[in-house]
CSV table of C-alpha atoms and ligand atoms in Angstrom, one decimal:
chain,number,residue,atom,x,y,z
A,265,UNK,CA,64.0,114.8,16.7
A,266,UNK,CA,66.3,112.2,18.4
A,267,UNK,CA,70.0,111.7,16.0
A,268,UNK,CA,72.5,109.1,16.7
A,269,UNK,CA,75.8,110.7,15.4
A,270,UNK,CA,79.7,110.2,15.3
A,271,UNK,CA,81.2,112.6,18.3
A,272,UNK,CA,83.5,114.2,15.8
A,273,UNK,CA,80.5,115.7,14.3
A,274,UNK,CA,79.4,117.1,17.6
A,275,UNK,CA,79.6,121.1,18.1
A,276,UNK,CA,78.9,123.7,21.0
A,277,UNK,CA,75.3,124.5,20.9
A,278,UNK,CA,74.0,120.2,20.5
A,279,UNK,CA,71.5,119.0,22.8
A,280,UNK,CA,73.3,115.9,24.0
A,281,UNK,CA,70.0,113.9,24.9
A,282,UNK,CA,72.6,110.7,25.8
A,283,UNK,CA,75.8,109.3,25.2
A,284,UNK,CA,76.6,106.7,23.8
A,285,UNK,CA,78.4,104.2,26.4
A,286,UNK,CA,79.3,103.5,30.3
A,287,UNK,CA,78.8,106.3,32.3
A,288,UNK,CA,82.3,105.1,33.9
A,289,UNK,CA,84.2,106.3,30.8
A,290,UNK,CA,83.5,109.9,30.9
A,291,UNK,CA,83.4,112.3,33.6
A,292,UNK,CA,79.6,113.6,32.6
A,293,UNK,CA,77.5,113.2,35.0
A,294,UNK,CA,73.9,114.8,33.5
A,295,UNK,CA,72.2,112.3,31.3
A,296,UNK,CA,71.0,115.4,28.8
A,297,UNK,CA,72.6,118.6,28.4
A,298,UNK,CA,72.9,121.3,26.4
A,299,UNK,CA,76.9,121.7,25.4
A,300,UNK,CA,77.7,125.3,25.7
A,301,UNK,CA,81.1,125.7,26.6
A,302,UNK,CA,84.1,124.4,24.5
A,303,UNK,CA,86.1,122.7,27.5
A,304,UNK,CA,82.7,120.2,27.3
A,305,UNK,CA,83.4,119.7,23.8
A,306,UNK,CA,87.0,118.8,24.3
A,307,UNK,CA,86.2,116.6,27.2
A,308,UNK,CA,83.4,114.6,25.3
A,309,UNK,CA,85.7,114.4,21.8
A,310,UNK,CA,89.2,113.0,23.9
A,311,UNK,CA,87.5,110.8,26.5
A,312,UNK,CA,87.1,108.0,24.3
A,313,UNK,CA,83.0,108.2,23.8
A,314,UNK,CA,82.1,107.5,20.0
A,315,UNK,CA,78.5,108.1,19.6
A,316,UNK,CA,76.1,110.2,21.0
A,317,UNK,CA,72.0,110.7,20.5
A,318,UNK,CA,71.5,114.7,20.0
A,319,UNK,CA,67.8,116.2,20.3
A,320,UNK,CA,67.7,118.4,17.5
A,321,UNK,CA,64.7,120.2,18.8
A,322,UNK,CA,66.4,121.0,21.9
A,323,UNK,CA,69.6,122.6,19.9
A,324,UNK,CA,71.7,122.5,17.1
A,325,UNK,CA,71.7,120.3,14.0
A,326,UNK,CA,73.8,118.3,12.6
A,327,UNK,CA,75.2,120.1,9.7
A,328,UNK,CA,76.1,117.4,7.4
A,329,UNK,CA,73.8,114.2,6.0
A,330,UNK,CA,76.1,112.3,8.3
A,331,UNK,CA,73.1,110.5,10.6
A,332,UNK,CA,73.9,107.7,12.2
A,333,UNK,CA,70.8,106.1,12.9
A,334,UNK,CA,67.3,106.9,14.0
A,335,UNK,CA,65.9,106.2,17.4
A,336,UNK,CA,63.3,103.6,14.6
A,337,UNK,CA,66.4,102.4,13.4
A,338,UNK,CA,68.6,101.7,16.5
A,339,UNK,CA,65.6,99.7,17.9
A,340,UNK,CA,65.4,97.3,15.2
A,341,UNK,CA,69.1,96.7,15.3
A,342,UNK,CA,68.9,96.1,18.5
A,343,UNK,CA,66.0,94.0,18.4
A,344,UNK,CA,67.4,92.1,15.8
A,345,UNK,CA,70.6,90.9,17.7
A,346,UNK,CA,68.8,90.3,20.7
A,347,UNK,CA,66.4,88.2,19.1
A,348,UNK,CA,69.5,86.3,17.6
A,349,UNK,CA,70.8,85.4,21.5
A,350,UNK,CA,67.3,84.6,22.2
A,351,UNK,CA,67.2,80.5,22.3
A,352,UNK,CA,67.7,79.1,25.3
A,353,UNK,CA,70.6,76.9,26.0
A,354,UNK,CA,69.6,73.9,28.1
A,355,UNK,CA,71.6,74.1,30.9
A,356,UNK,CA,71.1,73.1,34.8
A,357,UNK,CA,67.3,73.4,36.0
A,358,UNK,CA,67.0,75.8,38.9
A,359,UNK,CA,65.1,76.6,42.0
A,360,UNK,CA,62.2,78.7,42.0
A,361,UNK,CA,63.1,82.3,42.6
A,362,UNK,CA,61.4,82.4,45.5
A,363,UNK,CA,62.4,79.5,47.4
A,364,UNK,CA,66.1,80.7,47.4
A,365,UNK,CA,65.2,84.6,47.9
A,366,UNK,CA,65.8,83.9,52.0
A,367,UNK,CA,69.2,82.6,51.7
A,368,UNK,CA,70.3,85.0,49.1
A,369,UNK,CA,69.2,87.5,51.1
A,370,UNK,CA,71.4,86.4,54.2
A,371,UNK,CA,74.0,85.5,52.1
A,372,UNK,CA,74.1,89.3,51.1
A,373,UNK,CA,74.0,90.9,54.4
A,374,UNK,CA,77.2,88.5,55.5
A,375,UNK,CA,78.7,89.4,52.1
A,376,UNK,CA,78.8,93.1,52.7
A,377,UNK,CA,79.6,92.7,56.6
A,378,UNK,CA,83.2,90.4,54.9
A,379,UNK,CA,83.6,93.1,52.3
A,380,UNK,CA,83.4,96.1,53.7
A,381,UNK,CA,86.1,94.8,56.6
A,382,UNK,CA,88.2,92.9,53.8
A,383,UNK,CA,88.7,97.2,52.2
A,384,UNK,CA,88.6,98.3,55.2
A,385,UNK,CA,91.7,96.7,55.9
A,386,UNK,CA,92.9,98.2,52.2
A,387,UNK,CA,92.5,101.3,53.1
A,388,UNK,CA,94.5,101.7,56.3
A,389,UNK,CA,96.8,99.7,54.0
A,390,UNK,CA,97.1,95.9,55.3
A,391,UNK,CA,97.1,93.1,53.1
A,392,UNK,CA,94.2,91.5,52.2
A,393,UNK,CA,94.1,87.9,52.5
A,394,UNK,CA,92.8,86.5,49.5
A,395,UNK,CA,92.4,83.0,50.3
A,396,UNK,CA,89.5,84.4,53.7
A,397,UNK,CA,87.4,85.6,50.5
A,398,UNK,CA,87.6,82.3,49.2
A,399,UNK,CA,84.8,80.8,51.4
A,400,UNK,CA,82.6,83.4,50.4
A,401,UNK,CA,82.8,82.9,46.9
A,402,UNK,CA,82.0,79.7,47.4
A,403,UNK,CA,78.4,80.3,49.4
A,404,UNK,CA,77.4,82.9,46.5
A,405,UNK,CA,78.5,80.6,43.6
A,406,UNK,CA,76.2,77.6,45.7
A,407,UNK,CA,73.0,80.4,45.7
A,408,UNK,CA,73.9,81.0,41.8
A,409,UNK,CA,73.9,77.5,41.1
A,410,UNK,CA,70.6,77.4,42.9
A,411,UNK,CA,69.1,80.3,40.9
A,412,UNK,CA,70.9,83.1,39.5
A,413,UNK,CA,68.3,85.5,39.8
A,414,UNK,CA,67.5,85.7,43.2
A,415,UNK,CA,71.2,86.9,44.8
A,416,UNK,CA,71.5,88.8,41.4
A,417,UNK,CA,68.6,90.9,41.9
A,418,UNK,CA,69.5,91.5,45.3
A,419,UNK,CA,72.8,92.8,44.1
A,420,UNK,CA,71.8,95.8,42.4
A,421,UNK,CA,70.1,97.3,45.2
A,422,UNK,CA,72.7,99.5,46.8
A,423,UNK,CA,72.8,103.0,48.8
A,424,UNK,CA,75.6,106.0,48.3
A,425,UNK,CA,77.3,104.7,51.4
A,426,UNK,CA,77.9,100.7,50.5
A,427,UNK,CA,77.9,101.5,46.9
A,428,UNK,CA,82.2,100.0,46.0
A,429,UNK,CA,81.3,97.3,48.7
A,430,UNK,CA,77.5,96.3,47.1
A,431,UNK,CA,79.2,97.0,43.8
A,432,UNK,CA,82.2,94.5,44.5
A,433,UNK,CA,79.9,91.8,45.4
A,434,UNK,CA,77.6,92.3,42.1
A,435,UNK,CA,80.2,91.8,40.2
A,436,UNK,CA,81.7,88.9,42.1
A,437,UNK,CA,77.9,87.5,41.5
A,438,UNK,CA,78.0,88.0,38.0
A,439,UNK,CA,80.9,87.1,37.2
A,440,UNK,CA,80.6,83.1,38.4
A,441,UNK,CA,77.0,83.5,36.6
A,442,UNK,CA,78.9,84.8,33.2
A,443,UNK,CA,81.6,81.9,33.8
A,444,UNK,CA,79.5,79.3,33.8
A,445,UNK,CA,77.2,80.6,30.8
A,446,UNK,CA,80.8,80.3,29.3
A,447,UNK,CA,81.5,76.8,30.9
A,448,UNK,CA,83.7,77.8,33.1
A,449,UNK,CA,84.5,75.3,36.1
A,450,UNK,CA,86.7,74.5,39.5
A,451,UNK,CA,88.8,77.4,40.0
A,452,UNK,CA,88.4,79.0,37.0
A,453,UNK,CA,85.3,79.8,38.4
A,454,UNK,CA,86.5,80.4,41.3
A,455,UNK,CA,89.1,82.9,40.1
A,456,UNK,CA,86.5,84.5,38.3
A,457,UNK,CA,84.8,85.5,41.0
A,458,UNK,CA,87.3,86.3,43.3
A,459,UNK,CA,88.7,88.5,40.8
A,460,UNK,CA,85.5,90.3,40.8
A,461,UNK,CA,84.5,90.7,44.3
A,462,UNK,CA,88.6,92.7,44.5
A,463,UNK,CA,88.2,94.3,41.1
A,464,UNK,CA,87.6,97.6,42.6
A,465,UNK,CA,89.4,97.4,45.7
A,466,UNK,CA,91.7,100.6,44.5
A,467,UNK,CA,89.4,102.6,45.2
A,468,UNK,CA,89.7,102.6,48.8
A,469,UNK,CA,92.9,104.8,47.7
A,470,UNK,CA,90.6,107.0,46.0
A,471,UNK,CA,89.1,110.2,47.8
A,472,UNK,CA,85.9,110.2,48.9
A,473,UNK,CA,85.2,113.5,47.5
A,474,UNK,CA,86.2,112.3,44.0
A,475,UNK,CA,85.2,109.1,43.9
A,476,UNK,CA,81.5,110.2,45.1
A,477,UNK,CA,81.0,113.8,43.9
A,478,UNK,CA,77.7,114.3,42.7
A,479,UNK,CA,78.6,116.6,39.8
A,480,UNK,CA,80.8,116.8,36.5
A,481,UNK,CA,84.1,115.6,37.3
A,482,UNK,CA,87.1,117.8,36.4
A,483,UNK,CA,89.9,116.0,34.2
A,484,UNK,CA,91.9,115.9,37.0
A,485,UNK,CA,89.4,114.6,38.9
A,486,UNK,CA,88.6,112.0,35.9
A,487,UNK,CA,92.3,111.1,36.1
A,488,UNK,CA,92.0,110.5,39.5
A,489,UNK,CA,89.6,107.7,38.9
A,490,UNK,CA,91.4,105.9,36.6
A,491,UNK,CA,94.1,105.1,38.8
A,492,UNK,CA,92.1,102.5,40.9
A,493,UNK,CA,93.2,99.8,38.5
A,494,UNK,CA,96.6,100.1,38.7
A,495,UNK,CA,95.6,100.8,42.5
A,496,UNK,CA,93.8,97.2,43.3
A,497,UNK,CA,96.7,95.5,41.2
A,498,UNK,CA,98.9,97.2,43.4
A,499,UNK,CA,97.4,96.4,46.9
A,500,UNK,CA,96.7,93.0,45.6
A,501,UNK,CA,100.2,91.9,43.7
A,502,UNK,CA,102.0,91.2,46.9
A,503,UNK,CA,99.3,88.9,48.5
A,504,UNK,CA,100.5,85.4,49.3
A,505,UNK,CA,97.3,83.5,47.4
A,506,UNK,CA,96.4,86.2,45.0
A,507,UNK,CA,96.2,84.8,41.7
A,508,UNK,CA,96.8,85.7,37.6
A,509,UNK,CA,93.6,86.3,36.8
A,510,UNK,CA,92.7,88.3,39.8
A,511,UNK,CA,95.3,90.8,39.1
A,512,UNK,CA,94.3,90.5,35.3
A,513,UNK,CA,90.8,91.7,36.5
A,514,UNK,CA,91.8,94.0,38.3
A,515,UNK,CA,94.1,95.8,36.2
A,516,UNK,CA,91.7,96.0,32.6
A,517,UNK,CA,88.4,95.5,33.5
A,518,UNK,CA,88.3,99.3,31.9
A,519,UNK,CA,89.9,98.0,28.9
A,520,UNK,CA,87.4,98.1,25.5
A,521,UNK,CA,88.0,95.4,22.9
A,522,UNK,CA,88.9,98.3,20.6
A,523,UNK,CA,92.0,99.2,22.1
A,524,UNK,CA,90.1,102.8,23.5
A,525,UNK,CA,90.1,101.7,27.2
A,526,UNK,CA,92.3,102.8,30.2
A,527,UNK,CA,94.9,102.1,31.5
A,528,UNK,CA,96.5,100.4,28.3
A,529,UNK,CA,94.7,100.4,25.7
A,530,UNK,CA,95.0,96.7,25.3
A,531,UNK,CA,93.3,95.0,22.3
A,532,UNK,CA,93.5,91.7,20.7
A,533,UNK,CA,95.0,88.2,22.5
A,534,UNK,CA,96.8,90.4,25.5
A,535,UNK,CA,93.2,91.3,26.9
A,536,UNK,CA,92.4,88.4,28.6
A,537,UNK,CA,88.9,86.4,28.9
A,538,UNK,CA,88.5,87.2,32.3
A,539,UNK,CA,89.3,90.9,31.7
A,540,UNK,CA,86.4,90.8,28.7
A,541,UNK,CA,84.0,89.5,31.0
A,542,UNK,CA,84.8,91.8,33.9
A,543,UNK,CA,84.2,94.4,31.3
A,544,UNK,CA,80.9,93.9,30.8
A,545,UNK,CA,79.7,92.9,34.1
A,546,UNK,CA,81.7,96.1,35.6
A,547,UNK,CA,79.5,98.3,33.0
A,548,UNK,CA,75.8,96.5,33.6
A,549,UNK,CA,76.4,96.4,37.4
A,550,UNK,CA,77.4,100.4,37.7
A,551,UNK,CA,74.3,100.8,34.7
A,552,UNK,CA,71.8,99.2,37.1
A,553,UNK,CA,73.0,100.7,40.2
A,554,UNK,CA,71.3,103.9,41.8
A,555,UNK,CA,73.8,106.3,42.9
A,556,UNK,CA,73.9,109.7,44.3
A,557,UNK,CA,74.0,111.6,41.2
A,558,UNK,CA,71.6,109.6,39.5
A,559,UNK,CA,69.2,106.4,39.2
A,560,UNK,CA,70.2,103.0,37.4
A,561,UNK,CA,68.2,102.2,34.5
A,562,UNK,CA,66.1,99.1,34.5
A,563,UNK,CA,67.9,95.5,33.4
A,564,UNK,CA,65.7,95.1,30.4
A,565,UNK,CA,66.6,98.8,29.4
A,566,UNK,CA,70.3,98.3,30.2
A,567,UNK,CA,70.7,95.2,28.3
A,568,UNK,CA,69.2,97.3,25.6
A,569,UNK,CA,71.5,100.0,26.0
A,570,UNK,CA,74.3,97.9,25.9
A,571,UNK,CA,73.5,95.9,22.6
A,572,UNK,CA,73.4,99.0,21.1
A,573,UNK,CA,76.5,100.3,21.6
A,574,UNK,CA,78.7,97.2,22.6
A,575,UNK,CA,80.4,97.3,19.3
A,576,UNK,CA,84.2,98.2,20.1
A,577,UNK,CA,83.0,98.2,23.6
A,578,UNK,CA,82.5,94.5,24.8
A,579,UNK,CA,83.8,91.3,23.3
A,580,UNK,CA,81.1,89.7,20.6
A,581,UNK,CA,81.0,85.9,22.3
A,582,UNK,CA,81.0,87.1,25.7
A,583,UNK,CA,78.2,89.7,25.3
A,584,UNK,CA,76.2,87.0,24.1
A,585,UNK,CA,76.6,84.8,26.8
A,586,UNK,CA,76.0,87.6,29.3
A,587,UNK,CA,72.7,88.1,27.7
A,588,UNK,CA,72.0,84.2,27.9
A,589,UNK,CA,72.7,84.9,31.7
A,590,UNK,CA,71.1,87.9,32.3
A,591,UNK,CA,68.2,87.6,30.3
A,592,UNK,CA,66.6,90.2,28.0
A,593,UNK,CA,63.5,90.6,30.2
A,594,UNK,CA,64.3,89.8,33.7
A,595,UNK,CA,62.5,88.7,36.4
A,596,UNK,CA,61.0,91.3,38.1
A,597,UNK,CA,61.0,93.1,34.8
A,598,UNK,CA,57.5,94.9,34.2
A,599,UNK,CA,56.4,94.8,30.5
A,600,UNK,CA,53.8,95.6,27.9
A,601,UNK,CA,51.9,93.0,26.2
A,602,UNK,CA,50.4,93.3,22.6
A,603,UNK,CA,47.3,93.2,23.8
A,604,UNK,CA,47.5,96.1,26.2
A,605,UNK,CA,47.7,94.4,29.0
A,606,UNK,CA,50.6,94.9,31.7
A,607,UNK,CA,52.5,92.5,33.5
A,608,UNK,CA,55.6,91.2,35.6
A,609,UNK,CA,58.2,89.0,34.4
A,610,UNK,CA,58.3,86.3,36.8
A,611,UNK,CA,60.8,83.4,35.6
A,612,UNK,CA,62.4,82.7,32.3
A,613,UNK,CA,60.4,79.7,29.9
A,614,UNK,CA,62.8,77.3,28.9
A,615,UNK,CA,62.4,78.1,25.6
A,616,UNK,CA,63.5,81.7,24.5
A,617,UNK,CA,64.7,84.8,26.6
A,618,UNK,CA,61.7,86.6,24.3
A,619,UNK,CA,59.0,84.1,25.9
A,620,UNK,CA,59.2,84.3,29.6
A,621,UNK,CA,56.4,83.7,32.6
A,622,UNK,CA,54.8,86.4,33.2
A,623,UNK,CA,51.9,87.3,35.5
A,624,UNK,CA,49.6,89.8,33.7
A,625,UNK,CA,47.9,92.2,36.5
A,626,UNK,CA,46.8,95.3,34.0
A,627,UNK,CA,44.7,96.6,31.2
A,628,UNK,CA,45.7,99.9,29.7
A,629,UNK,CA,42.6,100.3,28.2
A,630,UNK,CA,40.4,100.3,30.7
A,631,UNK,CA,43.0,101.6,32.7
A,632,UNK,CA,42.5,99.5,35.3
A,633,UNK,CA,44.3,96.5,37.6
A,634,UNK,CA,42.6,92.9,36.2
A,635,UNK,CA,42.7,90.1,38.1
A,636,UNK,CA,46.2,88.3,38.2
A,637,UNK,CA,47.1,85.4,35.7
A,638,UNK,CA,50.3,83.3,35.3
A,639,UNK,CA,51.2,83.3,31.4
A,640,UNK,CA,53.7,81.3,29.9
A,641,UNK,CA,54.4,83.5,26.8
A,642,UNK,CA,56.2,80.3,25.3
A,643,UNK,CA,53.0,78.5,25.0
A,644,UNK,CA,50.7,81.3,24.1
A,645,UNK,CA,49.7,84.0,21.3
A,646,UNK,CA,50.1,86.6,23.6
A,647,UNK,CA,53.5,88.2,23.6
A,648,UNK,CA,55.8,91.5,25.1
A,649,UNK,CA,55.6,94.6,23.0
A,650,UNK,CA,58.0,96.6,25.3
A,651,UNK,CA,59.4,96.8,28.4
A,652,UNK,CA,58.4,99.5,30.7
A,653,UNK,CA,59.6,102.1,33.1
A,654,UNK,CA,57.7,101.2,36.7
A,655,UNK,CA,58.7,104.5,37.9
A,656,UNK,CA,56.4,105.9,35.1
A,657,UNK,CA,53.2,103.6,36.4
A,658,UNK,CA,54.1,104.1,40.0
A,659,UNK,CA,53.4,100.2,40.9
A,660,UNK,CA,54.5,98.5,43.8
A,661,UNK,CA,56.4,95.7,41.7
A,662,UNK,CA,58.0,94.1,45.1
A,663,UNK,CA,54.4,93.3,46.3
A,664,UNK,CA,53.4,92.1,42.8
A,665,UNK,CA,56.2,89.3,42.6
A,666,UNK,CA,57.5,88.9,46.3
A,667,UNK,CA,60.9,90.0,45.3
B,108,LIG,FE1,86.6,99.8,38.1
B,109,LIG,FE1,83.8,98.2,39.1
């Protein structure tokens, strides 16, 4: 039986089935384990986690009546507050998906070409000009502008080798998509974005062997890390066109709106809107993101994941809006109707995030593909149940939507 409690309750002997937060904020790398030795315990208890699910089937049970929640009960909450965020703003009209797919996809390849030269030159420890970036920010806040969904998709696909540089430009992406949910303009925007596409640049100063080791990390090793804030600030500070809010961004986008982040702790009116948001587009980028030692969850499921446990983790307003700008089932999201029937999210309705366009493709009770239809779940009875895991189904999703 699945257990959400507090990780001062947590003992040697728990199956940890998954914790409760960013993968960046603790140096676990296994996504369930069984918690054997004590050093584990210590590490998960001082690293600044507050929750965990434990599988009491799996090990040891929690002595005391202290339950958090129940897996029933988690999904309700979170269904609740998602269906809260739900309405749609109307904002700008966009482009069909796919008739901006093309450029967004050009527009990446030249991104990472800039990027990877821009740390490059970090790393042998030039200065990076700020203001050459500038251009580029420009091109992918045009594509955004034209539809956010089509260089944001793109974005998350990334391989161990461009994984900062892919990363970088993610969160640059989502960052002017965040900023405008918020109303962001002119070079707030701007700032916005340039501050994320150098947000990580420290850890060009990182080794290799740390930064990409597939296993546990050490608490050295973890300490390590957390230097590449103070790390971009510091490569950055002395640039002739670098700006507040880049250097903001770059030194607490690790901060938590409780005051539990790194590198201090900030809380309250010092940590900065810009740092908020790169907060939670730093945590859904690396949460979507396959890397070596593991693969990225689904948007739908990590938008999920991080209703659940944003509290003391993400600020309240800015959550919202990055819900509002993500969507809660994204295109290219495959889902489960109440009928049965499975299909692809293809674009958002302009009603509610809960009522997108969808092309329905399969029946799971005959078990069998039906012929393709376009549904606007806005205008219909039909409606999602759940979203699901394609990996499970084994469908070719890319050849179902074109993207
Ligand atoms: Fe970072
Ligand atoms: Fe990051």
């Amino acid at each position: 039986m699945l257990k959400k409690i507090h990780v001062r309750d947590v003992r040697s002997g728990m199956f940890i089935h998954e914790i409760c937060g960013s993968w960046m904020d603790h140096p676990f790398w296994k996504k369930a384990f069984l918690l054997s030795a004590n050093e584990e315990l210590n590490t998960l208890k001082t690293c600044g986690i507050q929750e965990v699910w434990i599988d009491t089937e799996k090990g040891l049970d929690i002595e005391s009546e202290a339950v958090l929640s129940t897996p029933a009960e988690a999904n309700k909450k979170v269904e609740t507050e998602l269906s809260k965020i739900a309405e749609v703003s109307q904002g700008e009209s966009h482009l069909p998906i796919h008739e901006e797919l093309e450029r967004a996809r050009k527009l990446q390849a030249k991104s990472k070409k800039a990027v990877t030269s821009m740390f490059q030159e970090a790393r042998m420890g030039n200065a990076i000009k700020v203001n050459e970036a500038e251009p580029l920010v420009d091109r992918i806040n045009e594509s955004i502008t034209r539809n956010p969904e089509a260089f944001l998709n793109l974005a998350r696909l990334k391989t161990k080798d461009d994984y900062t540089y892919m990363h970088s430009i993610a969160v640059c992406a989502l960052m002017i998509a965040l900023g405008k949910q918020l109303g962001l303009t002119g070079s707030e925007l701007k700032n916005a974005g340039l501050a994320g596409l150098l947000h990580d640049v420290g850890k060009m100063l990182i080794p290799d062997e740390v930064l990409n080791k597939p296993g546990k990390l050490t608490d050295e090793e973890f300490e390590i890390i957390k230097q590449h804030p103070l790390k971009s600030w510091e490569i950055l500070h002395g640039s002739p066109d670098v700006t507040d809010v880049i250097l903001d961004v770059c030194l607490h986008h690790h901060e938590r709106v409780d005051g539990t982040g790194y590198p201090e702790r900030l809380s309250g009116k010092p940590l900065s809107l810009y740092a908020r948001m790169g907060a939670v587009c730093d945590v859904y980028d690396a949460l979507t993101s396959n890397r070596c030692y593991k693969n990225g969850w689904e948007p739908a499921e990590t938008i999920r994941k991080m209703a659940e446990w944003r509290e003391g983790h993400f600020d309240e307003r800015v959550f919202q809006a990055f819900v509002k700008t993500i969507g809660i089932y994204p295109s290219g999201t495959l889902v489960r109707l109440k009928s049965g029937r499975l299909a692809i999210v293809m674009e958002q309705s302009d009603k509610s995030l809960l009522t997108p366009i969808v092309k329905v493709f399969f029946s799971t009770k005959s078990n069998e593909p039906i012929m393709p239809e376009m549904l606007n779940l806005s205008r219909s009875q039909e409606s999602i149940a759940s979203a699901e895991d394609p990996a499970q189904w084994g469908f070719d999703l890319k050849q179902l939507t074109g993207f």
